Amino acid sequence: MHNTSHSTQFQALTKHLLLAFSSAGAISRMPVQDIDHYSELAVFHDAGKKAIPPAILNKPGFLTPEEFSIMKSHTTEGCRLLAEDPALSAREDFPLICDVCRHHHERWDGGGYPDGLTGCQIAPWVQVVGLADAFDALIHPRSYKPAYLWTQAASMISDGACGAFSPDILICFRYHIGGVYAAVY
């Protein structure tokens, strides 16, 4: 997972996107307490990266197909690792935590992983976490790429460079991302 400051920022990004999408009807309307809860759970999405070898996780440049396969396992490894924590696995919302770990890379058209879910098979809030994750990854530097301007990142997501998202979510994203970016960053 990321540092605490980044986790707080990611949580705020998720919350602002959920608020915008819920109030605009791009996803089912949610009470604010649910939005707060889902935003808190969003920070668990990349827990499985702890199981990825640092040489792959921090590799500059492109991953080989074998390395990418290992990287994709962070979705399933997150559930496994978190289940090993008795206090966490005993939580009533543990299935939601596993849902966001496992499915934040699923895409609307079935082109995501690990389960190839499509459309409404992906919980709306998890779709929003996936979008937030894609946006956040684009605007921050990584060992394999520089940071993009937020406007470039928004265009890349809108143009499908990060996989397919719900058409309703994308329309709302295009409309609200400037205000969301200003509020969070």
Coordinates of C-alpha atoms in Angstrom, one line a residue:
M1 CA 0.0 0.0 0.0
H2 CA 1.0 3.6 -0.2
N3 CA 2.1 5.9 2.5
T4 CA -0.5 7.4 4.9
S5 CA -0.6 10.8 3.1
H6 CA -1.2 9.1 -0.2
S7 CA -3.8 6.8 1.3
T8 CA -5.7 9.8 2.7
Q9 CA -5.6 11.5 -0.7
F10 CA -6.8 8.3 -2.4
Q11 CA -9.6 8.0 0.1
A12 CA -10.6 11.7 -0.6
L13 CA -10.5 11.1 -4.4
T14 CA -12.7 8.1 -4.1
K15 CA -15.1 9.9 -1.8
H16 CA -15.4 12.9 -4.1
L17 CA -16.0 10.7 -7.1
L18 CA -18.6 8.7 -5.3
L19 CA -20.4 11.8 -4.2
A20 CA -20.3 13.3 -7.7
F21 CA -21.4 10.1 -9.4
S22 CA -24.1 9.3 -6.8
S23 CA -25.6 12.8 -6.9
A24 CA -25.6 12.9 -10.7
G25 CA -27.2 9.4 -11.0
A26 CA -24.2 7.9 -12.8
I27 CA -24.4 5.2 -10.1
S28 CA -27.3 4.4 -7.7
R29 CA -27.8 7.1 -5.1
M30 CA -26.0 6.4 -1.9
P31 CA -26.4 7.8 1.6
V32 CA -23.4 9.9 2.7
Q33 CA -22.5 7.4 5.4
D34 CA -22.2 4.6 2.8
I35 CA -20.0 6.9 0.7
D36 CA -17.8 7.5 3.7
H37 CA -17.6 3.8 4.5
Y38 CA -16.8 2.8 0.9
S39 CA -14.1 5.5 0.7
E40 CA -12.5 4.2 3.9
L41 CA -12.5 0.6 2.5
A42 CA -11.0 1.8 -0.8
V43 CA -7.6 2.1 0.8
F44 CA -7.4 -1.7 1.0
H45 CA -7.6 -2.1 -2.8
D46 CA -3.9 -2.6 -3.3
A47 CA -3.2 -4.6 -0.1
G48 CA -2.0 -7.5 -2.3
K49 CA 1.0 -5.6 -3.6
K50 CA 2.7 -6.6 -0.4
A51 CA 2.9 -10.1 -1.9
I52 CA 4.5 -8.9 -5.2
P53 CA 8.3 -9.1 -5.4
P54 CA 9.9 -5.7 -5.2
A55 CA 11.9 -6.4 -8.4
I56 CA 8.6 -6.6 -10.3
L57 CA 6.7 -4.0 -8.3
N58 CA 9.4 -1.3 -8.8
K59 CA 10.7 -2.4 -12.2
P60 CA 11.4 0.5 -14.5
G61 CA 10.1 -0.1 -18.0
F62 CA 7.6 -2.6 -19.2
L63 CA 6.8 -5.9 -17.5
T64 CA 7.2 -9.2 -19.3
P65 CA 4.0 -11.2 -19.7
E66 CA 5.2 -13.5 -16.8
E67 CA 5.9 -10.5 -14.6
F68 CA 2.5 -8.9 -15.5
S69 CA 0.8 -12.1 -14.5
I70 CA 2.5 -12.0 -11.1
M71 CA 1.6 -8.3 -10.8
K72 CA -2.1 -9.1 -11.6
S73 CA -2.1 -11.5 -8.7
H74 CA -2.1 -8.6 -6.2
T75 CA -5.9 -8.7 -6.6
T76 CA -6.3 -12.2 -5.3
E77 CA -3.3 -12.0 -2.9
G78 CA -4.9 -9.0 -1.2
C79 CA -7.9 -11.1 -0.1
R80 CA -5.6 -13.9 1.1
L81 CA -3.3 -11.6 3.1
L82 CA -6.1 -9.6 4.7
A83 CA -7.9 -12.9 5.6
E84 CA -4.8 -13.8 7.7
D85 CA -5.6 -10.8 10.0
P86 CA -8.1 -12.2 12.5
A87 CA -9.4 -8.8 13.5
L88 CA -9.9 -7.7 9.9
S89 CA -11.4 -11.0 8.7
A90 CA -13.9 -10.9 11.6
R91 CA -15.3 -7.5 10.5
E92 CA -18.8 -7.5 9.2
D93 CA -17.7 -5.6 6.1
F94 CA -14.8 -8.0 5.3
P95 CA -16.6 -9.2 2.1
L96 CA -16.7 -5.6 0.9
I97 CA -12.9 -5.3 1.6
C98 CA -12.3 -8.5 -0.4
D99 CA -14.6 -7.2 -3.2
V100 CA -12.5 -4.0 -3.7
C101 CA -9.2 -5.9 -3.4
R102 CA -10.2 -8.6 -6.0
H103 CA -12.3 -6.5 -8.4
H104 CA -10.8 -3.0 -8.7
H105 CA -9.2 -4.0 -12.0
E106 CA -12.3 -5.5 -13.5
R107 CA -13.6 -3.4 -16.5
W108 CA -17.1 -2.7 -17.9
D109 CA -16.4 -4.7 -21.1
G110 CA -15.0 -7.8 -19.3
G111 CA -11.5 -6.9 -20.3
G112 CA -10.3 -6.6 -16.7
Y113 CA -9.0 -9.2 -14.2
P114 CA -9.0 -11.5 -12.3
D115 CA -12.5 -12.8 -13.0
G116 CA -13.5 -11.1 -16.3
L117 CA -16.6 -9.5 -14.7
T118 CA -18.7 -7.2 -16.9
G119 CA -21.0 -4.3 -16.4
C120 CA -23.3 -4.6 -13.4
Q121 CA -21.4 -7.7 -12.2
I122 CA -18.9 -5.2 -10.7
A123 CA -20.3 -3.3 -7.7
P124 CA -20.7 0.4 -8.6
W125 CA -18.5 1.6 -5.8
V126 CA -15.8 -0.9 -6.8
Q127 CA -16.0 0.5 -10.4
V128 CA -15.4 4.0 -8.9
V129 CA -12.4 2.7 -6.9
G130 CA -11.0 1.2 -10.1
L131 CA -11.4 4.6 -11.9
A132 CA -9.9 6.4 -9.0
D133 CA -7.0 4.0 -9.0
A134 CA -6.4 4.5 -12.7
F135 CA -6.5 8.3 -12.4
D136 CA -4.3 8.3 -9.3
A137 CA -1.7 6.0 -11.0
L138 CA -1.6 8.3 -14.0
I139 CA -1.0 11.6 -12.1
H140 CA 1.7 10.2 -9.9
P141 CA 5.2 9.2 -11.1
R142 CA 6.0 5.5 -11.0
S143 CA 9.2 3.6 -11.6
Y144 CA 8.1 2.8 -15.1
K145 CA 6.6 6.2 -16.1
P146 CA 6.5 9.9 -15.3
A147 CA 3.4 11.7 -13.8
Y148 CA 0.9 12.9 -16.3
L149 CA -1.0 16.2 -16.0
W150 CA -4.4 15.7 -14.6
T151 CA -6.0 16.8 -17.9
Q152 CA -3.9 14.2 -19.8
A153 CA -4.9 11.5 -17.3
A154 CA -8.6 12.4 -17.6
S155 CA -8.3 12.2 -21.4
M156 CA -6.5 8.9 -21.3
I157 CA -9.3 7.4 -19.1
S158 CA -12.0 8.9 -21.3
D159 CA -10.4 7.6 -24.4
G160 CA -10.2 4.0 -23.0
A161 CA -6.4 3.8 -22.4
C162 CA -7.1 2.3 -18.9
G163 CA -9.8 -0.1 -20.0
A164 CA -13.5 0.4 -20.3
F165 CA -15.5 2.0 -17.6
S166 CA -19.3 2.4 -17.4
P167 CA -20.5 4.9 -20.0
D168 CA -22.5 6.7 -17.4
I169 CA -19.6 7.0 -15.0
L170 CA -17.3 8.2 -17.8
I171 CA -19.7 11.0 -18.8
C172 CA -19.9 12.1 -15.2
F173 CA -16.2 11.8 -14.8
R174 CA -15.5 14.1 -17.7
Y175 CA -17.9 16.7 -16.3
H176 CA -16.7 16.5 -12.6
I177 CA -13.0 15.6 -12.7
G178 CA -11.7 19.2 -12.8
G179 CA -13.6 20.1 -9.6
V180 CA -12.7 16.8 -8.0
Y181 CA -9.0 17.2 -8.8
A182 CA -9.1 20.8 -7.4
A183 CA -10.7 19.6 -4.2
V184 CA -8.4 16.7 -3.6
Y185 CA -5.0 17.8 -4.9

